[in-house]
Amino acid sequence: MISRKGRLPSMLGWVAVLLLLGLAIAWVGPARLIAPWLSIDPWALLVAMVLMMASYLIRTLRITRYFPDRLAGHFWSAFRLSSWHNLMNNLLPMRSGELAFPVLMQRYYRLSPLESMPVLFWFRLLDLQVVLLIGLAAGGHLLGLSTGILGVLFVLLLLTPIVAYGLRHWLHGVLARRDGRLAQLGVTMLSSLPDRPMRLMGTLFWTWVNWLVKLTALGWVLAALAPVGFAAGVLGAIGGDLTTVLPVHAPGGFGTYEAGVALLLAPLVDEPRKVLAAAVNLHLFVLGTALLAAGLALFIRRPSPR
């Protein structure tokens, strides 16, 4: 149970965030926030929501395919786990929502944190790589990057998982030849990471599919909310999503998500109020779909303890 002293910083954080959000809405104006939603085609918005839900299903496939022996026949309970992990990640500050993944993996499938945490770290590394690559492809030229710099960044990012895969094998071999508790702990954690090329390629495949579907939905929504094209919409959506991958994350993502969107959209849009209004609305769309997925997941039974 959390003491009053422990709850105070969290409460003050939420008060500060809600105050900043209120000031942002007052500065932008409620009418400016509502206006874009009134002009969006409802059917197109429904398609965007379906794509977001599809990305949650694909994210579940990434988990179940990574642990085929332990999660075989448990797709929907894994969807429940993934949806609540995603919601906690969106709502809780400073990446603390990530703790939901190892906690639920142990509760549902008896996978220890030593087995699940390295996998979560691996997923986040691939998420960051794919988001940056798509961002460079969608808006590298909009940010004024030369072809040479773009080429170098592409190569470095493409090599990142391969280098990490090689380091895993090398470090695993080094630790396996040593005695001691720390060495054995390292071997256990490294054993959870991809140990063969097909496992590496499978995780990469589902990560790419997930982000292509998700950013297609978010890019279209942002392009409908702000006076920008689809490529710029994808770029702005990436700015917001990067704040959910990086350690700096405010309660609910309020403020940090909008800052990420505005940072990449500001050079492309002259009116700051339009940028901020679009960022707030996109964030509300993301939180709304996350709440919808987590709410639907409540109707899914948890797996019985093994």
PDB file of C-alpha atoms in Angstrom, residues 54-299:
ATOM      1  CA  ALA A  54      -5.389  -3.952 -35.786  1.00  0.00           C
ATOM      2  CA  SER A  55      -2.033  -2.649 -34.559  1.00  0.00           C
ATOM      3  CA  TYR A  56      -2.909  -3.876 -31.042  1.00  0.00           C
ATOM      4  CA  LEU A  57      -3.668  -7.319 -32.473  1.00  0.00           C
ATOM      5  CA  ILE A  58      -0.371  -7.319 -34.381  1.00  0.00           C
ATOM      6  CA  ARG A  59       1.484  -6.298 -31.225  1.00  0.00           C
ATOM      7  CA  THR A  60      -0.113  -9.313 -29.523  1.00  0.00           C
ATOM      8  CA  LEU A  61       1.111 -11.550 -32.340  1.00  0.00           C
ATOM      9  CA  ARG A  62       4.635 -10.254 -31.757  1.00  0.00           C
ATOM     10  CA  ILE A  63       4.427 -11.453 -28.149  1.00  0.00           C
ATOM     11  CA  THR A  64       2.792 -14.831 -28.824  1.00  0.00           C
ATOM     12  CA  ARG A  65       5.156 -15.637 -31.705  1.00  0.00           C
ATOM     13  CA  TYR A  66       8.144 -14.758 -29.551  1.00  0.00           C
ATOM     14  CA  PHE A  67       7.038 -17.201 -26.814  1.00  0.00           C
ATOM     15  CA  PRO A  68       5.399 -19.952 -28.908  1.00  0.00           C
ATOM     16  CA  ASP A  69       5.893 -22.686 -26.309  1.00  0.00           C
ATOM     17  CA  ARG A  70       4.532 -20.757 -23.341  1.00  0.00           C
ATOM     18  CA  LEU A  71       1.781 -18.738 -25.042  1.00  0.00           C
ATOM     19  CA  ALA A  72       0.431 -21.274 -27.560  1.00  0.00           C
ATOM     20  CA  GLY A  73      -3.377 -21.091 -27.545  1.00  0.00           C
ATOM     21  CA  HIS A  74      -3.369 -17.932 -25.405  1.00  0.00           C
ATOM     22  CA  PHE A  75      -3.713 -15.227 -28.038  1.00  0.00           C
ATOM     23  CA  TRP A  76      -6.680 -13.436 -26.474  1.00  0.00           C
ATOM     24  CA  SER A  77      -5.302 -13.449 -22.960  1.00  0.00           C
ATOM     25  CA  ALA A  78      -2.079 -12.067 -24.467  1.00  0.00           C
ATOM     26  CA  PHE A  79      -4.204  -9.371 -26.144  1.00  0.00           C
ATOM     27  CA  ARG A  80      -5.572  -8.507 -22.704  1.00  0.00           C
ATOM     28  CA  LEU A  81      -2.031  -8.325 -21.332  1.00  0.00           C
ATOM     29  CA  SER A  82      -0.760  -6.233 -24.247  1.00  0.00           C
ATOM     30  CA  SER A  83      -3.717  -3.812 -24.134  1.00  0.00           C
ATOM     31  CA  TRP A  84      -3.350  -3.130 -20.422  1.00  0.00           C
ATOM     32  CA  HIS A  85       0.410  -2.815 -20.707  1.00  0.00           C
ATOM     33  CA  ASN A  86      -0.117  -0.267 -23.495  1.00  0.00           C
ATOM     34  CA  LEU A  87      -2.677   1.688 -21.454  1.00  0.00           C
ATOM     35  CA  MET A  88      -0.455   1.770 -18.358  1.00  0.00           C
ATOM     36  CA  ASN A  89       2.437   2.882 -20.550  1.00  0.00           C
ATOM     37  CA  ASN A  90       0.340   5.774 -21.843  1.00  0.00           C
ATOM     38  CA  LEU A  91      -0.993   6.868 -18.469  1.00  0.00           C
ATOM     39  CA  LEU A  92       1.867   6.413 -16.013  1.00  0.00           C
ATOM     40  CA  PRO A  93       4.859   8.792 -15.936  1.00  0.00           C
ATOM     41  CA  MET A  94       8.546   8.158 -16.640  1.00  0.00           C
ATOM     42  CA  ARG A  95       8.032   4.756 -18.315  1.00  0.00           C
ATOM     43  CA  SER A  96       6.769   3.227 -15.048  1.00  0.00           C
ATOM     44  CA  GLY A  97       3.922   1.653 -17.020  1.00  0.00           C
ATOM     45  CA  GLU A  98       6.473  -0.713 -18.571  1.00  0.00           C
ATOM     46  CA  LEU A  99       6.450  -2.631 -15.264  1.00  0.00           C
ATOM     47  CA  ALA A 100       3.003  -3.930 -16.202  1.00  0.00           C
ATOM     48  CA  PHE A 101       4.595  -6.218 -18.804  1.00  0.00           C
ATOM     49  CA  PRO A 102       6.803  -8.351 -16.508  1.00  0.00           C
ATOM     50  CA  VAL A 103       4.164  -8.303 -13.751  1.00  0.00           C
ATOM     51  CA  LEU A 104       1.406  -9.584 -16.059  1.00  0.00           C
ATOM     52  CA  MET A 105       3.699 -12.056 -17.844  1.00  0.00           C
ATOM     53  CA  GLN A 106       4.498 -13.634 -14.483  1.00  0.00           C
ATOM     54  CA  ARG A 107       0.887 -13.563 -13.307  1.00  0.00           C
ATOM     55  CA  TYR A 108      -0.574 -14.981 -16.521  1.00  0.00           C
ATOM     56  CA  TYR A 109       2.130 -17.332 -17.810  1.00  0.00           C
ATOM     57  CA  ARG A 110       4.602 -17.833 -14.949  1.00  0.00           C
ATOM     58  CA  LEU A 111       7.394 -16.142 -16.922  1.00  0.00           C
ATOM     59  CA  SER A 112       9.857 -14.564 -14.505  1.00  0.00           C
ATOM     60  CA  PRO A 113      10.970 -10.938 -14.895  1.00  0.00           C
ATOM     61  CA  LEU A 114      14.436 -12.251 -15.784  1.00  0.00           C
ATOM     62  CA  GLU A 115      12.821 -13.850 -18.868  1.00  0.00           C
ATOM     63  CA  SER A 116      10.383 -11.086 -19.826  1.00  0.00           C
ATOM     64  CA  MET A 117      12.303  -7.861 -19.099  1.00  0.00           C
ATOM     65  CA  PRO A 118      15.113  -8.515 -21.630  1.00  0.00           C
ATOM     66  CA  VAL A 119      12.454  -9.260 -24.247  1.00  0.00           C
ATOM     67  CA  LEU A 120      10.668  -5.993 -23.468  1.00  0.00           C
ATOM     68  CA  PHE A 121      13.972  -4.149 -23.838  1.00  0.00           C
ATOM     69  CA  TRP A 122      14.507  -5.913 -27.184  1.00  0.00           C
ATOM     70  CA  PHE A 123      11.019  -4.930 -28.368  1.00  0.00           C
ATOM     71  CA  ARG A 124      11.647  -1.303 -27.413  1.00  0.00           C
ATOM     72  CA  LEU A 125      14.969  -1.277 -29.256  1.00  0.00           C
ATOM     73  CA  LEU A 126      13.245  -2.521 -32.416  1.00  0.00           C
ATOM     74  CA  ASP A 127      10.360  -0.052 -31.924  1.00  0.00           C
ATOM     75  CA  LEU A 128      12.807   2.828 -31.746  1.00  0.00           C
ATOM     76  CA  GLN A 129      14.725   1.609 -34.799  1.00  0.00           C
ATOM     77  CA  VAL A 130      11.603   1.188 -36.953  1.00  0.00           C
ATOM     78  CA  VAL A 131      10.048   4.504 -35.880  1.00  0.00           C
ATOM     79  CA  LEU A 132      13.251   6.389 -36.691  1.00  0.00           C
ATOM     80  CA  LEU A 133      13.604   4.671 -40.086  1.00  0.00           C
ATOM     81  CA  ILE A 134      10.001   5.430 -41.045  1.00  0.00           C
ATOM     82  CA  GLY A 135      10.435   8.997 -39.803  1.00  0.00           C
ATOM     83  CA  LEU A 136      13.524   9.498 -41.962  1.00  0.00           C
ATOM     84  CA  ALA A 137      11.750   8.013 -44.975  1.00  0.00           C
ATOM     85  CA  ALA A 138       8.601  10.114 -44.437  1.00  0.00           C
ATOM     86  CA  GLY A 139      10.147  13.424 -43.465  1.00  0.00           C
ATOM     87  CA  GLY A 140      13.931  13.409 -43.679  1.00  0.00           C
ATOM     88  CA  HIS A 141      13.803  15.789 -46.635  1.00  0.00           C
ATOM     89  CA  LEU A 142      11.235  17.964 -44.831  1.00  0.00           C
ATOM     90  CA  LEU A 143      13.730  18.402 -42.005  1.00  0.00           C
ATOM     91  CA  GLY A 144      16.412  19.546 -44.454  1.00  0.00           C
ATOM     92  CA  LEU A 145      18.669  16.476 -44.184  1.00  0.00           C
ATOM     93  CA  SER A 146      20.931  15.855 -47.173  1.00  0.00           C
ATOM     94  CA  THR A 147      20.837  12.607 -49.135  1.00  0.00           C
ATOM     95  CA  GLY A 148      24.267  11.629 -47.807  1.00  0.00           C
ATOM     96  CA  ILE A 149      23.293  12.090 -44.160  1.00  0.00           C
ATOM     97  CA  LEU A 150      20.029  10.237 -44.724  1.00  0.00           C
ATOM     98  CA  GLY A 151      21.932   7.333 -46.302  1.00  0.00           C
ATOM     99  CA  VAL A 152      24.376   7.083 -43.398  1.00  0.00           C
ATOM    100  CA  LEU A 153      21.560   7.193 -40.823  1.00  0.00           C
ATOM    101  CA  PHE A 154      19.595   4.531 -42.707  1.00  0.00           C
ATOM    102  CA  VAL A 155      22.577   2.160 -42.788  1.00  0.00           C
ATOM    103  CA  LEU A 156      23.374   2.679 -39.101  1.00  0.00           C
ATOM    104  CA  LEU A 157      19.786   2.096 -38.048  1.00  0.00           C
ATOM    105  CA  LEU A 158      19.386  -0.983 -40.258  1.00  0.00           C
ATOM    106  CA  LEU A 159      22.513  -2.515 -38.724  1.00  0.00           C
ATOM    107  CA  THR A 160      21.462  -1.877 -35.102  1.00  0.00           C
ATOM    108  CA  PRO A 161      19.471  -5.137 -34.551  1.00  0.00           C
ATOM    109  CA  ILE A 162      22.142  -7.202 -36.319  1.00  0.00           C
ATOM    110  CA  VAL A 163      24.879  -5.701 -34.120  1.00  0.00           C
ATOM    111  CA  ALA A 164      22.753  -6.287 -30.999  1.00  0.00           C
ATOM    112  CA  TYR A 165      22.140  -9.895 -32.099  1.00  0.00           C
ATOM    113  CA  GLY A 166      25.890 -10.452 -32.545  1.00  0.00           C
ATOM    114  CA  LEU A 167      26.694  -8.864 -29.178  1.00  0.00           C
ATOM    115  CA  ARG A 168      24.135 -11.099 -27.507  1.00  0.00           C
ATOM    116  CA  HIS A 169      25.860 -14.242 -28.803  1.00  0.00           C
ATOM    117  CA  TRP A 170      29.328 -12.985 -27.904  1.00  0.00           C
ATOM    118  CA  LEU A 171      28.367 -11.859 -24.397  1.00  0.00           C
ATOM    119  CA  HIS A 172      26.369 -15.047 -23.765  1.00  0.00           C
ATOM    120  CA  GLY A 173      29.442 -17.127 -24.638  1.00  0.00           C
ATOM    121  CA  VAL A 174      31.705 -15.054 -22.394  1.00  0.00           C
ATOM    122  CA  LEU A 175      29.371 -15.279 -19.380  1.00  0.00           C
ATOM    123  CA  ALA A 176      28.646 -18.985 -19.898  1.00  0.00           C
ATOM    124  CA  ARG A 177      32.347 -19.751 -19.374  1.00  0.00           C
ATOM    125  CA  ARG A 178      32.433 -17.926 -16.030  1.00  0.00           C
ATOM    126  CA  ASP A 179      31.341 -18.938 -12.564  1.00  0.00           C
ATOM    127  CA  GLY A 180      29.462 -16.815 -10.110  1.00  0.00           C
ATOM    128  CA  ARG A 181      25.948 -15.609  -9.482  1.00  0.00           C
ATOM    129  CA  LEU A 182      26.177 -12.483 -11.633  1.00  0.00           C
ATOM    130  CA  ALA A 183      27.466 -14.460 -14.607  1.00  0.00           C
ATOM    131  CA  GLN A 184      24.594 -16.958 -14.297  1.00  0.00           C
ATOM    132  CA  LEU A 185      22.123 -14.094 -13.963  1.00  0.00           C
ATOM    133  CA  GLY A 186      23.480 -12.570 -17.178  1.00  0.00           C
ATOM    134  CA  VAL A 187      23.228 -15.923 -18.992  1.00  0.00           C
ATOM    135  CA  THR A 188      19.589 -16.292 -17.914  1.00  0.00           C
ATOM    136  CA  MET A 189      18.684 -12.819 -19.155  1.00  0.00           C
ATOM    137  CA  LEU A 190      20.579 -13.142 -22.434  1.00  0.00           C
ATOM    138  CA  SER A 191      18.951 -16.527 -23.092  1.00  0.00           C
ATOM    139  CA  SER A 192      15.619 -14.712 -23.487  1.00  0.00           C
ATOM    140  CA  LEU A 193      16.943 -12.655 -26.408  1.00  0.00           C
ATOM    141  CA  PRO A 194      16.862 -13.970 -30.009  1.00  0.00           C
ATOM    142  CA  ASP A 195      19.187 -16.945 -30.281  1.00  0.00           C
ATOM    143  CA  ARG A 196      18.713 -17.771 -33.961  1.00  0.00           C
ATOM    144  CA  PRO A 197      18.236 -15.758 -37.185  1.00  0.00           C
ATOM    145  CA  MET A 198      14.600 -16.779 -37.729  1.00  0.00           C
ATOM    146  CA  ARG A 199      13.627 -15.536 -34.275  1.00  0.00           C
ATOM    147  CA  LEU A 200      15.377 -12.246 -35.018  1.00  0.00           C
ATOM    148  CA  MET A 201      13.667 -11.871 -38.402  1.00  0.00           C
ATOM    149  CA  GLY A 202      10.263 -12.821 -36.980  1.00  0.00           C
ATOM    150  CA  THR A 203      10.421 -10.100 -34.341  1.00  0.00           C
ATOM    151  CA  LEU A 204      11.567  -7.563 -36.931  1.00  0.00           C
ATOM    152  CA  PHE A 205       8.711  -8.539 -39.250  1.00  0.00           C
ATOM    153  CA  TRP A 206       5.945  -8.087 -36.672  1.00  0.00           C
ATOM    154  CA  THR A 207       7.502  -4.830 -35.441  1.00  0.00           C
ATOM    155  CA  TRP A 208       7.518  -3.383 -38.958  1.00  0.00           C
ATOM    156  CA  VAL A 209       3.940  -4.498 -39.679  1.00  0.00           C
ATOM    157  CA  ASN A 210       2.715  -3.043 -36.389  1.00  0.00           C
ATOM    158  CA  TRP A 211       4.286   0.377 -36.925  1.00  0.00           C
ATOM    159  CA  LEU A 212       3.334   0.633 -40.598  1.00  0.00           C
ATOM    160  CA  VAL A 213      -0.318   0.010 -39.702  1.00  0.00           C
ATOM    161  CA  LYS A 214      -0.281   2.275 -36.647  1.00  0.00           C
ATOM    162  CA  LEU A 215       1.526   5.201 -38.302  1.00  0.00           C
ATOM    163  CA  THR A 216      -0.727   4.962 -41.356  1.00  0.00           C
ATOM    164  CA  ALA A 217      -3.693   5.554 -39.052  1.00  0.00           C
ATOM    165  CA  LEU A 218      -2.029   8.299 -36.997  1.00  0.00           C
ATOM    166  CA  GLY A 219      -0.527  10.024 -40.048  1.00  0.00           C
ATOM    167  CA  TRP A 220      -3.919  10.209 -41.734  1.00  0.00           C
ATOM    168  CA  VAL A 221      -5.643  11.505 -38.566  1.00  0.00           C
ATOM    169  CA  LEU A 222      -2.993  14.179 -38.010  1.00  0.00           C
ATOM    170  CA  ALA A 223      -3.132  15.236 -41.668  1.00  0.00           C
ATOM    171  CA  ALA A 224      -6.901  15.664 -41.227  1.00  0.00           C
ATOM    172  CA  LEU A 225      -6.426  17.692 -38.044  1.00  0.00           C
ATOM    173  CA  ALA A 226      -3.607  19.989 -39.247  1.00  0.00           C
ATOM    174  CA  PRO A 227      -2.912  21.744 -42.584  1.00  0.00           C
ATOM    175  CA  VAL A 228      -0.225  19.224 -43.611  1.00  0.00           C
ATOM    176  CA  GLY A 229       0.098  16.307 -46.019  1.00  0.00           C
ATOM    177  CA  PHE A 230       0.143  12.621 -45.144  1.00  0.00           C
ATOM    178  CA  ALA A 231       3.978  12.360 -45.006  1.00  0.00           C
ATOM    179  CA  ALA A 232       4.164  15.328 -42.631  1.00  0.00           C
ATOM    180  CA  GLY A 233       1.310  13.783 -40.625  1.00  0.00           C
ATOM    181  CA  VAL A 234       3.336  10.588 -40.231  1.00  0.00           C
ATOM    182  CA  LEU A 235       6.347  12.665 -39.195  1.00  0.00           C
ATOM    183  CA  GLY A 236       4.339  14.515 -36.529  1.00  0.00           C
ATOM    184  CA  ALA A 237       2.831  11.248 -35.262  1.00  0.00           C
ATOM    185  CA  ILE A 238       6.342   9.839 -34.940  1.00  0.00           C
ATOM    186  CA  GLY A 239       7.333  12.863 -32.861  1.00  0.00           C
ATOM    187  CA  GLY A 240       4.533  12.057 -30.436  1.00  0.00           C
ATOM    188  CA  ASP A 241       5.226   8.326 -30.360  1.00  0.00           C
ATOM    189  CA  LEU A 242       8.924   8.852 -29.735  1.00  0.00           C
ATOM    190  CA  THR A 243       7.990  10.392 -26.386  1.00  0.00           C
ATOM    191  CA  THR A 244       6.298   7.075 -25.472  1.00  0.00           C
ATOM    192  CA  VAL A 245       9.470   5.119 -26.314  1.00  0.00           C
ATOM    193  CA  LEU A 246      11.993   7.455 -24.668  1.00  0.00           C
ATOM    194  CA  PRO A 247      12.375   7.716 -20.857  1.00  0.00           C
ATOM    195  CA  VAL A 248      10.924  11.250 -20.565  1.00  0.00           C
ATOM    196  CA  HIS A 249       7.158  10.804 -20.242  1.00  0.00           C
ATOM    197  CA  ALA A 250       4.727  12.957 -18.248  1.00  0.00           C
ATOM    198  CA  PRO A 251       1.656  11.515 -16.457  1.00  0.00           C
ATOM    199  CA  GLY A 252      -0.776  10.513 -19.189  1.00  0.00           C
ATOM    200  CA  GLY A 253       1.789  11.743 -21.698  1.00  0.00           C
ATOM    201  CA  PHE A 254       0.120  15.164 -21.505  1.00  0.00           C
ATOM    202  CA  GLY A 255       2.587  17.809 -22.512  1.00  0.00           C
ATOM    203  CA  THR A 256       5.397  15.500 -23.618  1.00  0.00           C
ATOM    204  CA  TYR A 257       3.327  13.877 -26.397  1.00  0.00           C
ATOM    205  CA  GLU A 258       2.152  17.256 -27.682  1.00  0.00           C
ATOM    206  CA  ALA A 259       5.706  18.597 -27.501  1.00  0.00           C
ATOM    207  CA  GLY A 260       6.946  15.692 -29.616  1.00  0.00           C
ATOM    208  CA  VAL A 261       4.300  16.309 -32.284  1.00  0.00           C
ATOM    209  CA  ALA A 262       4.831  20.078 -32.269  1.00  0.00           C
ATOM    210  CA  LEU A 263       8.616  19.763 -32.428  1.00  0.00           C
ATOM    211  CA  LEU A 264       8.475  18.045 -35.819  1.00  0.00           C
ATOM    212  CA  LEU A 265       5.423  19.886 -37.175  1.00  0.00           C
ATOM    213  CA  ALA A 266       6.366  23.434 -36.147  1.00  0.00           C
ATOM    214  CA  PRO A 267       8.809  23.975 -39.069  1.00  0.00           C
ATOM    215  CA  LEU A 268       6.032  22.992 -41.501  1.00  0.00           C
ATOM    216  CA  VAL A 269       3.076  24.987 -40.098  1.00  0.00           C
ATOM    217  CA  ASP A 270       3.094  28.751 -39.567  1.00  0.00           C
ATOM    218  CA  GLU A 271       0.366  28.912 -36.895  1.00  0.00           C
ATOM    219  CA  PRO A 272       1.450  27.545 -33.464  1.00  0.00           C
ATOM    220  CA  ARG A 273      -2.168  27.323 -32.289  1.00  0.00           C
ATOM    221  CA  LYS A 274      -3.053  24.973 -35.151  1.00  0.00           C
ATOM    222  CA  VAL A 275      -0.042  22.787 -34.370  1.00  0.00           C
ATOM    223  CA  LEU A 276      -0.915  22.568 -30.677  1.00  0.00           C
ATOM    224  CA  ALA A 277      -4.601  21.913 -31.389  1.00  0.00           C
ATOM    225  CA  ALA A 278      -3.701  19.086 -33.786  1.00  0.00           C
ATOM    226  CA  ALA A 279      -1.232  17.612 -31.275  1.00  0.00           C
ATOM    227  CA  VAL A 280      -3.794  17.638 -28.451  1.00  0.00           C
ATOM    228  CA  ASN A 281      -6.456  16.059 -30.682  1.00  0.00           C
ATOM    229  CA  LEU A 282      -4.100  13.354 -31.931  1.00  0.00           C
ATOM    230  CA  HIS A 283      -3.145  12.558 -28.339  1.00  0.00           C
ATOM    231  CA  LEU A 284      -6.821  12.265 -27.413  1.00  0.00           C
ATOM    232  CA  PHE A 285      -7.322   9.883 -30.341  1.00  0.00           C
ATOM    233  CA  VAL A 286      -4.390   7.715 -29.173  1.00  0.00           C
ATOM    234  CA  LEU A 287      -5.625   7.642 -25.573  1.00  0.00           C
ATOM    235  CA  GLY A 288      -9.181   6.956 -26.719  1.00  0.00           C
ATOM    236  CA  THR A 289      -8.200   3.903 -28.761  1.00  0.00           C
ATOM    237  CA  ALA A 290      -5.942   2.662 -25.935  1.00  0.00           C
ATOM    238  CA  LEU A 291      -8.859   2.950 -23.487  1.00  0.00           C
ATOM    239  CA  LEU A 292     -11.164   1.199 -25.973  1.00  0.00           C
ATOM    240  CA  ALA A 293      -8.760  -1.730 -26.414  1.00  0.00           C
ATOM    241  CA  ALA A 294      -8.215  -2.064 -22.647  1.00  0.00           C
ATOM    242  CA  GLY A 295     -11.969  -1.854 -22.055  1.00  0.00           C
ATOM    243  CA  LEU A 296     -12.685  -4.604 -24.595  1.00  0.00           C
ATOM    244  CA  ALA A 297      -9.910  -6.694 -23.047  1.00  0.00           C
ATOM    245  CA  LEU A 298     -11.842  -6.735 -19.751  1.00  0.00           C
ATOM    246  CA  PHE A 299     -14.280  -9.178 -21.395  1.00  0.00           C
TER     247      PHE A 299
END
